[in-house]
mmCIF file of N, CA, C and O in Angstrom:
data_model
loop_
_atom_site.group_PDB
_atom_site.id
_atom_site.type_symbol
_atom_site.label_atom_id
_atom_site.label_comp_id
_atom_site.label_asym_id
_atom_site.label_seq_id
_atom_site.Cartn_x
_atom_site.Cartn_y
_atom_site.Cartn_z
ATOM 1 N N UNK A 27 -7.650 -1.051 -3.979
ATOM 2 C CA UNK A 27 -6.265 -0.710 -4.255
ATOM 3 C C UNK A 27 -6.242 0.683 -4.863
ATOM 4 O O UNK A 27 -7.051 1.012 -5.717
ATOM 5 N N UNK A 28 -5.276 1.455 -4.437
ATOM 6 C CA UNK A 28 -5.075 2.794 -4.981
ATOM 7 C C UNK A 28 -3.618 2.907 -5.406
ATOM 8 O O UNK A 28 -2.779 2.127 -4.949
ATOM 9 N N UNK A 29 -3.299 3.835 -6.286
ATOM 10 C CA UNK A 29 -1.889 4.005 -6.647
ATOM 11 C C UNK A 29 -1.048 4.210 -5.391
ATOM 12 O O UNK A 29 -1.460 4.870 -4.443
ATOM 13 N N UNK A 30 0.124 3.617 -5.412
ATOM 14 C CA UNK A 30 0.988 3.627 -4.245
ATOM 15 C C UNK A 30 2.053 4.714 -4.355
ATOM 16 O O UNK A 30 2.529 5.019 -5.439
ATOM 17 N N UNK A 31 2.430 5.233 -3.222
ATOM 18 C CA UNK A 31 3.548 6.166 -3.162
ATOM 19 C C UNK A 31 4.886 5.452 -3.077
ATOM 20 O O UNK A 31 5.930 6.077 -3.030
ATOM 21 N N UNK A 32 4.844 4.103 -3.053
ATOM 22 C CA UNK A 32 6.074 3.325 -2.985
ATOM 23 C C UNK A 32 6.878 3.513 -4.259
ATOM 24 O O UNK A 32 6.333 3.644 -5.342
ATOM 25 N N UNK A 33 8.174 3.515 -4.142
ATOM 26 C CA UNK A 33 9.052 3.690 -5.294
ATOM 27 C C UNK A 33 9.503 2.326 -5.805
ATOM 28 O O UNK A 33 10.270 1.637 -5.147
ATOM 29 N N UNK A 34 8.998 1.927 -6.953
ATOM 30 C CA UNK A 34 9.369 0.665 -7.593
ATOM 31 C C UNK A 34 9.822 0.996 -9.009
ATOM 32 O O UNK A 34 9.042 0.925 -9.942
ATOM 33 N N UNK A 35 11.056 1.393 -9.197
ATOM 34 C CA UNK A 35 11.511 1.787 -10.529
ATOM 35 C C UNK A 35 11.867 0.585 -11.389
ATOM 36 O O UNK A 35 11.605 0.574 -12.573
ATOM 37 N N UNK A 36 12.472 -0.442 -10.784
ATOM 38 C CA UNK A 36 12.751 -1.671 -11.518
ATOM 39 C C UNK A 36 13.035 -2.775 -10.508
ATOM 40 O O UNK A 36 13.308 -2.520 -9.338
ATOM 41 N N UNK A 37 12.935 -4.000 -10.989
ATOM 42 C CA UNK A 37 13.178 -5.156 -10.146
ATOM 43 C C UNK A 37 13.775 -6.221 -11.041
ATOM 44 O O UNK A 37 13.196 -6.542 -12.083
ATOM 45 N N UNK A 38 14.933 -6.738 -10.704
ATOM 46 C CA UNK A 38 15.661 -7.666 -11.569
ATOM 47 C C UNK A 38 15.853 -7.057 -12.957
ATOM 48 O O UNK A 38 15.825 -7.751 -13.952
ATOM 49 N N UNK A 39 15.978 -5.729 -13.035
ATOM 50 C CA UNK A 39 16.178 -5.046 -14.301
ATOM 51 C C UNK A 39 14.932 -4.858 -15.135
ATOM 52 O O UNK A 39 14.999 -4.362 -16.250
ATOM 53 N N UNK A 40 13.759 -5.236 -14.602
ATOM 54 C CA UNK A 40 12.514 -5.099 -15.350
ATOM 55 C C UNK A 40 11.883 -3.759 -15.034
ATOM 56 O O UNK A 40 11.765 -3.374 -13.877
ATOM 57 N N UNK A 41 11.451 -3.007 -16.050
ATOM 58 C CA UNK A 41 10.872 -1.688 -15.789
ATOM 59 C C UNK A 41 9.524 -1.777 -15.080
ATOM 60 O O UNK A 41 8.725 -2.676 -15.331
ATOM 61 N N UNK A 42 9.295 -0.820 -14.199
ATOM 62 C CA UNK A 42 8.043 -0.752 -13.443
ATOM 63 C C UNK A 42 6.903 -0.289 -14.335
ATOM 64 O O UNK A 42 7.062 0.592 -15.171
ATOM 65 N N UNK A 43 5.731 -0.890 -14.138
ATOM 66 C CA UNK A 43 4.507 -0.489 -14.828
ATOM 67 C C UNK A 43 3.620 0.314 -13.879
ATOM 68 O O UNK A 43 2.887 1.195 -14.292
ATOM 69 N N UNK A 44 3.683 0.021 -12.585
ATOM 70 C CA UNK A 44 2.885 0.739 -11.595
ATOM 71 C C UNK A 44 2.928 0.037 -10.253
ATOM 72 O O UNK A 44 3.397 -1.095 -10.140
ATOM 73 N N UNK A 45 2.419 0.713 -9.229
ATOM 74 C CA UNK A 45 2.341 0.142 -7.884
ATOM 75 C C UNK A 45 1.044 0.609 -7.237
ATOM 76 O O UNK A 45 0.597 1.736 -7.472
ATOM 77 N N UNK A 46 0.449 -0.277 -6.423
ATOM 78 C CA UNK A 46 -0.831 -0.009 -5.782
ATOM 79 C C UNK A 46 -0.788 -0.542 -4.359
ATOM 80 O O UNK A 46 0.010 -1.419 -4.041
ATOM 81 N N UNK A 47 -1.681 -0.005 -3.515
ATOM 82 C CA UNK A 47 -1.775 -0.530 -2.166
ATOM 83 C C UNK A 47 -3.165 -0.307 -1.589
ATOM 84 O O UNK A 47 -3.908 0.563 -2.025
ATOM 85 N N UNK A 48 -3.492 -1.143 -0.627
ATOM 86 C CA UNK A 48 -4.694 -0.994 0.182
ATOM 87 C C UNK A 48 -4.236 -1.099 1.630
ATOM 88 O O UNK A 48 -3.040 -1.176 1.905
ATOM 89 N N UNK A 49 -5.177 -1.116 2.542
ATOM 90 C CA UNK A 49 -4.796 -1.272 3.943
ATOM 91 C C UNK A 49 -4.110 -2.611 4.201
ATOM 92 O O UNK A 49 -3.233 -2.713 5.044
ATOM 93 N N UNK A 50 -4.502 -3.641 3.436
ATOM 94 C CA UNK A 50 -4.019 -5.003 3.686
ATOM 95 C C UNK A 50 -2.955 -5.493 2.709
ATOM 96 O O UNK A 50 -2.084 -6.284 3.080
ATOM 97 N N UNK A 51 -3.008 -5.026 1.429
ATOM 98 C CA UNK A 51 -2.151 -5.575 0.388
ATOM 99 C C UNK A 51 -1.340 -4.501 -0.319
ATOM 100 O O UNK A 51 -1.722 -3.337 -0.358
ATOM 101 N N UNK A 52 -0.245 -4.932 -0.910
ATOM 102 C CA UNK A 52 0.535 -4.113 -1.819
ATOM 103 C C UNK A 52 0.724 -4.883 -3.109
ATOM 104 O O UNK A 52 0.701 -6.122 -3.120
ATOM 105 N N UNK A 53 0.893 -4.171 -4.214
ATOM 106 C CA UNK A 53 1.116 -4.809 -5.511
ATOM 107 C C UNK A 53 2.001 -3.911 -6.361
ATOM 108 O O UNK A 53 1.898 -2.681 -6.292
ATOM 109 N N UNK A 54 2.871 -4.529 -7.126
ATOM 110 C CA UNK A 54 3.725 -3.790 -8.054
ATOM 111 C C UNK A 54 3.798 -4.581 -9.349
ATOM 112 O O UNK A 54 3.886 -5.814 -9.331
ATOM 113 N N UNK A 55 3.731 -3.891 -10.480
ATOM 114 C CA UNK A 55 3.737 -4.533 -11.790
ATOM 115 C C UNK A 55 5.010 -4.172 -12.533
ATOM 116 O O UNK A 55 5.471 -3.022 -12.484
ATOM 117 N N UNK A 56 5.558 -5.169 -13.224
ATOM 118 C CA UNK A 56 6.793 -4.998 -13.982
ATOM 119 C C UNK A 56 6.647 -5.635 -15.358
ATOM 120 O O UNK A 56 6.008 -6.680 -15.500
ATOM 121 N N UNK A 57 7.251 -5.001 -16.370
ATOM 122 C CA UNK A 57 7.280 -5.566 -17.719
ATOM 123 C C UNK A 57 8.273 -6.718 -17.682
ATOM 124 O O UNK A 57 9.414 -6.548 -17.323
ATOM 125 N N UNK A 58 7.816 -7.925 -18.005
ATOM 126 C CA UNK A 58 8.638 -9.131 -17.947
ATOM 127 C C UNK A 58 8.514 -9.850 -19.285
ATOM 128 O O UNK A 58 7.635 -10.685 -19.470
ATOM 129 N N UNK A 59 9.336 -9.468 -20.231
ATOM 130 C CA UNK A 59 9.247 -10.047 -21.574
ATOM 131 C C UNK A 59 7.949 -9.644 -22.233
ATOM 132 O O UNK A 59 7.613 -8.464 -22.314
ATOM 133 N N UNK A 60 7.172 -10.631 -22.674
ATOM 134 C CA UNK A 60 5.903 -10.380 -23.351
ATOM 135 C C UNK A 60 4.731 -10.239 -22.383
ATOM 136 O O UNK A 60 3.599 -10.080 -22.810
ATOM 137 N N UNK A 61 4.996 -10.316 -21.095
ATOM 138 C CA UNK A 61 3.921 -10.243 -20.111
ATOM 139 C C UNK A 61 4.225 -9.146 -19.082
ATOM 140 O O UNK A 61 5.280 -8.531 -19.091
ATOM 141 N N UNK A 62 3.255 -8.930 -18.226
ATOM 142 C CA UNK A 62 3.431 -8.073 -17.055
ATOM 143 C C UNK A 62 3.383 -8.989 -15.847
ATOM 144 O O UNK A 62 2.489 -9.834 -15.727
ATOM 145 N N UNK A 63 4.370 -8.873 -14.978
ATOM 146 C CA UNK A 63 4.359 -9.643 -13.738
ATOM 147 C C UNK A 63 3.819 -8.757 -12.634
ATOM 148 O O UNK A 63 4.352 -7.691 -12.360
ATOM 149 N N UNK A 64 2.738 -9.187 -12.003
ATOM 150 C CA UNK A 64 2.136 -8.459 -10.899
ATOM 151 C C UNK A 64 2.533 -9.166 -9.605
ATOM 152 O O UNK A 64 2.124 -10.294 -9.356
ATOM 153 N N UNK A 65 3.383 -8.508 -8.820
ATOM 154 C CA UNK A 65 3.841 -9.042 -7.538
ATOM 155 C C UNK A 65 2.892 -8.549 -6.460
ATOM 156 O O UNK A 65 2.689 -7.339 -6.310
ATOM 157 N N UNK A 66 2.310 -9.475 -5.701
ATOM 158 C CA UNK A 66 1.290 -9.154 -4.707
ATOM 159 C C UNK A 66 1.748 -9.668 -3.351
ATOM 160 O O UNK A 66 2.256 -10.790 -3.244
ATOM 161 N N UNK A 67 1.567 -8.856 -2.326
ATOM 162 C CA UNK A 67 1.973 -9.272 -0.979
ATOM 163 C C UNK A 67 1.028 -8.689 0.057
ATOM 164 O O UNK A 67 0.380 -7.674 -0.173
ATOM 165 N N UNK A 68 0.939 -9.378 1.169
ATOM 166 C CA UNK A 68 0.233 -8.842 2.326
ATOM 167 C C UNK A 68 1.184 -7.902 3.039
ATOM 168 O O UNK A 68 2.365 -8.203 3.185
ATOM 169 N N UNK A 69 0.693 -6.770 3.477
ATOM 170 C CA UNK A 69 1.552 -5.799 4.144
ATOM 171 C C UNK A 69 2.128 -6.330 5.453
ATOM 172 O O UNK A 69 3.210 -5.931 5.850
ATOM 173 N N UNK A 70 1.417 -7.256 6.110
ATOM 174 C CA UNK A 70 1.946 -7.849 7.338
ATOM 175 C C UNK A 70 2.905 -9.004 7.040
ATOM 176 O O UNK A 70 3.452 -9.616 7.943
ATOM 177 N N UNK A 71 3.119 -9.308 5.748
ATOM 178 C CA UNK A 71 4.026 -10.335 5.237
ATOM 179 C C UNK A 71 3.683 -11.745 5.711
ATOM 180 O O UNK A 71 4.499 -12.651 5.650
ATOM 181 N N UNK A 72 2.446 -11.948 6.159
ATOM 182 C CA UNK A 72 1.995 -13.289 6.537
ATOM 183 C C UNK A 72 1.517 -14.035 5.300
ATOM 184 O O UNK A 72 1.278 -13.447 4.255
ATOM 185 N N UNK A 73 1.378 -15.371 5.452
ATOM 186 C CA UNK A 73 0.781 -16.188 4.400
ATOM 187 C C UNK A 73 -0.704 -15.900 4.314
ATOM 188 O O UNK A 73 -1.290 -15.356 5.244
ATOM 189 N N UNK A 74 -1.297 -16.314 3.203
ATOM 190 C CA UNK A 74 -2.740 -16.292 3.126
ATOM 191 C C UNK A 74 -3.329 -15.229 2.228
ATOM 192 O O UNK A 74 -3.791 -14.208 2.706
ATOM 193 N N UNK A 75 -3.286 -15.469 0.922
ATOM 194 C CA UNK A 75 -4.002 -14.644 -0.047
ATOM 195 C C UNK A 75 -4.865 -15.604 -0.845
ATOM 196 O O UNK A 75 -4.354 -16.522 -1.490
ATOM 197 N N UNK A 76 -6.176 -15.433 -0.794
ATOM 198 C CA UNK A 76 -7.076 -16.356 -1.476
ATOM 199 C C UNK A 76 -7.123 -16.072 -2.978
ATOM 200 O O UNK A 76 -6.710 -15.008 -3.453
ATOM 201 N N UNK A 77 -7.688 -17.037 -3.709
ATOM 202 C CA UNK A 77 -7.861 -16.872 -5.148
ATOM 203 C C UNK A 77 -8.725 -15.649 -5.441
ATOM 204 O O UNK A 77 -8.415 -14.860 -6.341
ATOM 205 N N UNK A 78 -9.818 -15.485 -4.689
ATOM 206 C CA UNK A 78 -10.692 -14.330 -4.888
ATOM 207 C C UNK A 78 -9.956 -13.023 -4.624
ATOM 208 O O UNK A 78 -10.142 -12.038 -5.347
ATOM 209 N N UNK A 79 -9.117 -12.988 -3.606
ATOM 210 C CA UNK A 79 -8.346 -11.776 -3.320
ATOM 211 C C UNK A 79 -7.355 -11.489 -4.437
ATOM 212 O O UNK A 79 -7.212 -10.336 -4.856
ATOM 213 N N UNK A 80 -6.670 -12.506 -4.946
ATOM 214 C CA UNK A 80 -5.745 -12.304 -6.073
ATOM 215 C C UNK A 80 -6.473 -11.731 -7.278
ATOM 216 O O UNK A 80 -5.996 -10.791 -7.918
ATOM 217 N N UNK A 81 -7.624 -12.321 -7.607
ATOM 218 C CA UNK A 81 -8.409 -11.833 -8.752
ATOM 219 C C UNK A 81 -8.854 -10.395 -8.536
ATOM 220 O O UNK A 81 -8.733 -9.552 -9.431
ATOM 221 N N UNK A 82 -9.349 -10.075 -7.329
ATOM 222 C CA UNK A 82 -9.788 -8.713 -7.041
ATOM 223 C C UNK A 82 -8.635 -7.724 -7.143
ATOM 224 O O UNK A 82 -8.794 -6.620 -7.690
ATOM 225 N N UNK A 83 -7.474 -8.088 -6.630
ATOM 226 C CA UNK A 83 -6.307 -7.197 -6.708
ATOM 227 C C UNK A 83 -5.906 -6.977 -8.160
ATOM 228 O O UNK A 83 -5.657 -5.847 -8.585
ATOM 229 N N UNK A 84 -5.863 -8.052 -8.959
ATOM 230 C CA UNK A 84 -5.546 -7.918 -10.393
ATOM 231 C C UNK A 84 -6.514 -6.947 -11.058
ATOM 232 O O UNK A 84 -6.107 -6.045 -11.799
ATOM 233 N N UNK A 85 -7.792 -7.093 -10.759
ATOM 234 C CA UNK A 85 -8.809 -6.232 -11.357
ATOM 235 C C UNK A 85 -8.657 -4.790 -10.899
ATOM 236 O O UNK A 85 -8.740 -3.857 -11.708
ATOM 237 N N UNK A 86 -8.431 -4.579 -9.609
ATOM 238 C CA UNK A 86 -8.314 -3.223 -9.067
ATOM 239 C C UNK A 86 -7.056 -2.508 -9.564
ATOM 240 O O UNK A 86 -6.999 -1.275 -9.557
ATOM 241 N N UNK A 87 -6.055 -3.269 -9.998
ATOM 242 C CA UNK A 87 -4.836 -2.671 -10.550
ATOM 243 C C UNK A 87 -4.990 -2.332 -12.034
ATOM 244 O O UNK A 87 -4.043 -1.848 -12.658
ATOM 245 N N UNK A 88 -6.172 -2.590 -12.598
ATOM 246 C CA UNK A 88 -6.439 -2.187 -13.971
ATOM 247 C C UNK A 88 -6.310 -3.286 -15.008
ATOM 248 O O UNK A 88 -6.320 -3.008 -16.208
ATOM 249 N N UNK A 89 -6.217 -4.544 -14.579
ATOM 250 C CA UNK A 89 -6.015 -5.649 -15.514
ATOM 251 C C UNK A 89 -7.227 -6.581 -15.592
ATOM 252 O O UNK A 89 -7.097 -7.759 -15.892
ATOM 253 N N UNK A 90 -8.416 -6.055 -15.339
ATOM 254 C CA UNK A 90 -9.613 -6.899 -15.221
ATOM 255 C C UNK A 90 -9.957 -7.656 -16.500
ATOM 256 O O UNK A 90 -10.512 -8.749 -16.430
ATOM 257 N N UNK A 91 -9.662 -7.126 -17.656
ATOM 258 C CA UNK A 91 -10.042 -7.785 -18.908
ATOM 259 C C UNK A 91 -8.891 -8.550 -19.544
ATOM 260 O O UNK A 91 -8.992 -8.986 -20.695
ATOM 261 N N UNK A 92 -7.811 -8.742 -18.806
ATOM 262 C CA UNK A 92 -6.667 -9.495 -19.313
ATOM 263 C C UNK A 92 -6.531 -10.801 -18.544
ATOM 264 O O UNK A 92 -6.794 -10.859 -17.340
ATOM 265 N N UNK A 93 -6.118 -11.859 -19.253
ATOM 266 C CA UNK A 93 -5.869 -13.147 -18.613
ATOM 267 C C UNK A 93 -4.572 -13.085 -17.818
ATOM 268 O O UNK A 93 -3.607 -12.417 -18.211
ATOM 269 N N UNK A 94 -4.550 -13.832 -16.705
ATOM 270 C CA UNK A 94 -3.351 -13.932 -15.889
ATOM 271 C C UNK A 94 -3.199 -15.366 -15.410
ATOM 272 O O UNK A 94 -4.180 -16.095 -15.265
ATOM 273 N N UNK A 95 -1.968 -15.764 -15.180
ATOM 274 C CA UNK A 95 -1.684 -17.085 -14.626
ATOM 275 C C UNK A 95 -0.682 -16.957 -13.491
ATOM 276 O O UNK A 95 0.127 -16.034 -13.455
ATOM 277 N N UNK A 96 -0.760 -17.902 -12.570
ATOM 278 C CA UNK A 96 0.246 -18.073 -11.526
ATOM 279 C C UNK A 96 0.810 -19.468 -11.736
ATOM 280 O O UNK A 96 0.051 -20.416 -11.930
ATOM 281 N N UNK A 97 2.126 -19.593 -11.738
ATOM 282 C CA UNK A 97 2.702 -20.916 -11.954
ATOM 283 C C UNK A 97 3.833 -21.156 -10.965
ATOM 284 O O UNK A 97 4.308 -20.249 -10.299
ATOM 285 N N UNK A 98 4.237 -22.399 -10.903
ATOM 286 C CA UNK A 98 5.280 -22.812 -9.984
ATOM 287 C C UNK A 98 6.432 -23.375 -10.804
ATOM 288 O O UNK A 98 6.293 -24.420 -11.428
ATOM 289 N N UNK A 99 7.576 -22.677 -10.816
ATOM 290 C CA UNK A 99 8.688 -23.083 -11.677
ATOM 291 C C UNK A 99 9.371 -24.361 -11.173
ATOM 292 O O UNK A 99 9.151 -24.796 -10.039
ATOM 293 N N UNK A 100 10.191 -24.907 -12.042
ATOM 294 C CA UNK A 100 11.038 -26.029 -11.643
ATOM 295 C C UNK A 100 11.871 -25.605 -10.433
ATOM 296 O O UNK A 100 12.243 -24.419 -10.307
ATOM 297 N N UNK A 101 12.151 -26.525 -9.561
ATOM 298 C CA UNK A 101 12.879 -26.207 -8.320
ATOM 299 C C UNK A 101 14.195 -25.487 -8.607
ATOM 300 O O UNK A 101 14.577 -24.567 -7.884
ATOM 301 N N UNK A 102 14.872 -25.845 -9.677
ATOM 302 C CA UNK A 102 16.159 -25.216 -10.001
ATOM 303 C C UNK A 102 16.003 -23.758 -10.442
ATOM 304 O O UNK A 102 16.987 -23.021 -10.479
ATOM 305 N N UNK A 103 14.773 -23.318 -10.753
ATOM 306 C CA UNK A 103 14.534 -21.944 -11.191
ATOM 307 C C UNK A 103 13.855 -21.088 -10.132
ATOM 308 O O UNK A 103 13.523 -19.927 -10.394
ATOM 309 N N UNK A 104 13.640 -21.610 -8.941
ATOM 310 C CA UNK A 104 12.957 -20.867 -7.891
ATOM 311 C C UNK A 104 13.840 -19.724 -7.405
ATOM 312 O O UNK A 104 15.024 -19.898 -7.140
ATOM 313 N N UNK A 105 13.230 -18.530 -7.312
ATOM 314 C CA UNK A 105 13.859 -17.358 -6.704
ATOM 315 C C UNK A 105 12.924 -16.942 -5.578
ATOM 316 O O UNK A 105 11.851 -16.404 -5.829
ATOM 317 N N UNK A 106 13.302 -17.216 -4.359
ATOM 318 C CA UNK A 106 12.431 -16.936 -3.225
ATOM 319 C C UNK A 106 12.953 -15.703 -2.487
ATOM 320 O O UNK A 106 13.863 -15.791 -1.674
ATOM 321 N N UNK A 107 12.368 -14.555 -2.805
ATOM 322 C CA UNK A 107 12.818 -13.298 -2.199
ATOM 323 C C UNK A 107 11.871 -12.812 -1.109
ATOM 324 O O UNK A 107 12.053 -11.715 -0.597
ATOM 325 N N UNK A 108 10.867 -13.580 -0.782
ATOM 326 C CA UNK A 108 9.927 -13.165 0.250
ATOM 327 C C UNK A 108 8.566 -13.779 0.022
ATOM 328 O O UNK A 108 8.364 -14.576 -0.903
ATOM 329 N N UNK A 109 7.631 -13.399 0.853
ATOM 330 C CA UNK A 109 6.286 -13.955 0.802
ATOM 331 C C UNK A 109 5.430 -13.160 -0.189
ATOM 332 O O UNK A 109 4.582 -12.364 0.194
ATOM 333 N N UNK A 110 5.704 -13.375 -1.477
ATOM 334 C CA UNK A 110 5.001 -12.694 -2.565
ATOM 335 C C UNK A 110 4.294 -13.724 -3.425
ATOM 336 O O UNK A 110 4.744 -14.856 -3.559
ATOM 337 N N UNK A 111 3.207 -13.309 -4.055
ATOM 338 C CA UNK A 111 2.546 -14.094 -5.098
ATOM 339 C C UNK A 111 2.769 -13.342 -6.402
ATOM 340 O O UNK A 111 2.800 -12.107 -6.422
ATOM 341 N N UNK A 112 2.927 -14.082 -7.479
ATOM 342 C CA UNK A 112 3.230 -13.481 -8.780
ATOM 343 C C UNK A 112 2.204 -13.930 -9.811
ATOM 344 O O UNK A 112 2.042 -15.125 -10.049
ATOM 345 N N UNK A 113 1.520 -12.964 -10.411
ATOM 346 C CA UNK A 113 0.619 -13.235 -11.521
ATOM 347 C C UNK A 113 1.271 -12.710 -12.789
ATOM 348 O O UNK A 113 1.783 -11.588 -12.813
ATOM 349 N N UNK A 114 1.261 -13.525 -13.834
ATOM 350 C CA UNK A 114 1.758 -13.096 -15.136
ATOM 351 C C UNK A 114 0.546 -12.766 -15.992
ATOM 352 O O UNK A 114 -0.331 -13.601 -16.203
ATOM 353 N N UNK A 115 0.509 -11.534 -16.480
ATOM 354 C CA UNK A 115 -0.646 -10.988 -17.180
ATOM 355 C C UNK A 115 -0.290 -10.838 -18.662
ATOM 356 O O UNK A 115 0.787 -10.324 -18.995
ATOM 357 N N UNK A 116 -1.210 -11.266 -19.530
ATOM 358 C CA UNK A 116 -0.949 -11.297 -20.962
ATOM 359 C C UNK A 116 -1.941 -10.434 -21.722
ATOM 360 O O UNK A 116 -3.125 -10.400 -21.384
ATOM 361 N N UNK A 117 -1.459 -9.750 -22.756
ATOM 362 C CA UNK A 117 -2.342 -8.952 -23.612
ATOM 363 C C UNK A 117 -3.200 -9.833 -24.504
ATOM 364 O O UNK A 117 -4.326 -9.485 -24.828
ATOM 365 N N UNK A 118 -2.671 -10.973 -24.931
ATOM 366 C CA UNK A 118 -3.404 -11.901 -25.799
ATOM 367 C C UNK A 118 -4.246 -12.831 -24.940
ATOM 368 O O UNK A 118 -3.838 -13.220 -23.845
ATOM 369 N N UNK A 119 -5.418 -13.206 -25.436
ATOM 370 C CA UNK A 119 -6.252 -14.184 -24.749
ATOM 371 C C UNK A 119 -5.524 -15.528 -24.728
ATOM 372 O O UNK A 119 -4.971 -15.954 -25.740
ATOM 373 N N UNK A 120 -5.524 -16.179 -23.591
ATOM 374 C CA UNK A 120 -4.841 -17.456 -23.453
ATOM 375 C C UNK A 120 -5.770 -18.599 -23.872
ATOM 376 O O UNK A 120 -6.951 -18.606 -23.519
ATOM 377 N N UNK A 121 -5.247 -19.593 -24.614
ATOM 378 C CA UNK A 121 -6.096 -20.675 -25.107
ATOM 379 C C UNK A 121 -6.558 -21.632 -24.010
ATOM 380 O O UNK A 121 -7.490 -22.398 -24.228
ATOM 381 N N UNK A 122 -5.970 -21.591 -22.842
ATOM 382 C CA UNK A 122 -6.341 -22.545 -21.801
ATOM 383 C C UNK A 122 -7.570 -22.115 -20.993
ATOM 384 O O UNK A 122 -8.058 -22.848 -20.141
ATOM 385 N N UNK A 123 -8.113 -20.934 -21.283
ATOM 386 C CA UNK A 123 -9.272 -20.429 -20.559
ATOM 387 C C UNK A 123 -10.556 -20.885 -21.244
ATOM 388 O O UNK A 123 -10.677 -20.771 -22.467
ATOM 389 N N UNK A 124 -11.501 -21.403 -20.459
ATOM 390 C CA UNK A 124 -12.820 -21.755 -21.001
ATOM 391 C C UNK A 124 -13.641 -20.471 -21.060
ATOM 392 O O UNK A 124 -13.944 -19.885 -20.034
ATOM 393 N N UNK A 125 -13.991 -20.027 -22.231
ATOM 394 C CA UNK A 125 -14.692 -18.767 -22.418
ATOM 395 C C UNK A 125 -16.186 -18.998 -22.573
ATOM 396 O O UNK A 125 -16.623 -19.961 -23.166
ATOM 397 N N UNK A 126 -16.980 -18.067 -22.031
ATOM 398 C CA UNK A 126 -18.416 -18.107 -22.210
ATOM 399 C C UNK A 126 -19.153 -19.124 -21.369
ATOM 400 O O UNK A 126 -20.309 -19.408 -21.623
ATOM 401 N N UNK A 127 -18.523 -19.699 -20.363
ATOM 402 C CA UNK A 127 -19.171 -20.685 -19.485
ATOM 403 C C UNK A 127 -19.356 -20.076 -18.108
ATOM 404 O O UNK A 127 -18.431 -20.002 -17.333
ATOM 405 N N UNK A 128 -20.556 -19.628 -17.838
ATOM 406 C CA UNK A 128 -20.825 -19.036 -16.516
ATOM 407 C C UNK A 128 -21.812 -19.873 -15.779
ATOM 408 O O UNK A 128 -22.613 -20.538 -16.278
#
């Protein structure tokens, strides 16, 4: 992933943190309350981003040492604007991660 020339100034009123792209993927980060939301998509807009690809994209966008989660909201809170995956990235270490187990 390299910095993107795409213009992402804000989304749903959230300020942009940065944007990146590769031949296959695009990603844009936004300040979302206490976290950063990293929106990831395939440029061909097809399904199919693996866990390893999500982790690699998060790392290549500069968030390698920060915890991130992907979650699925209650049906009444779903906002489906396209075929995107969303990682929420936190500055604080999350207690649900098992640390030091390799």
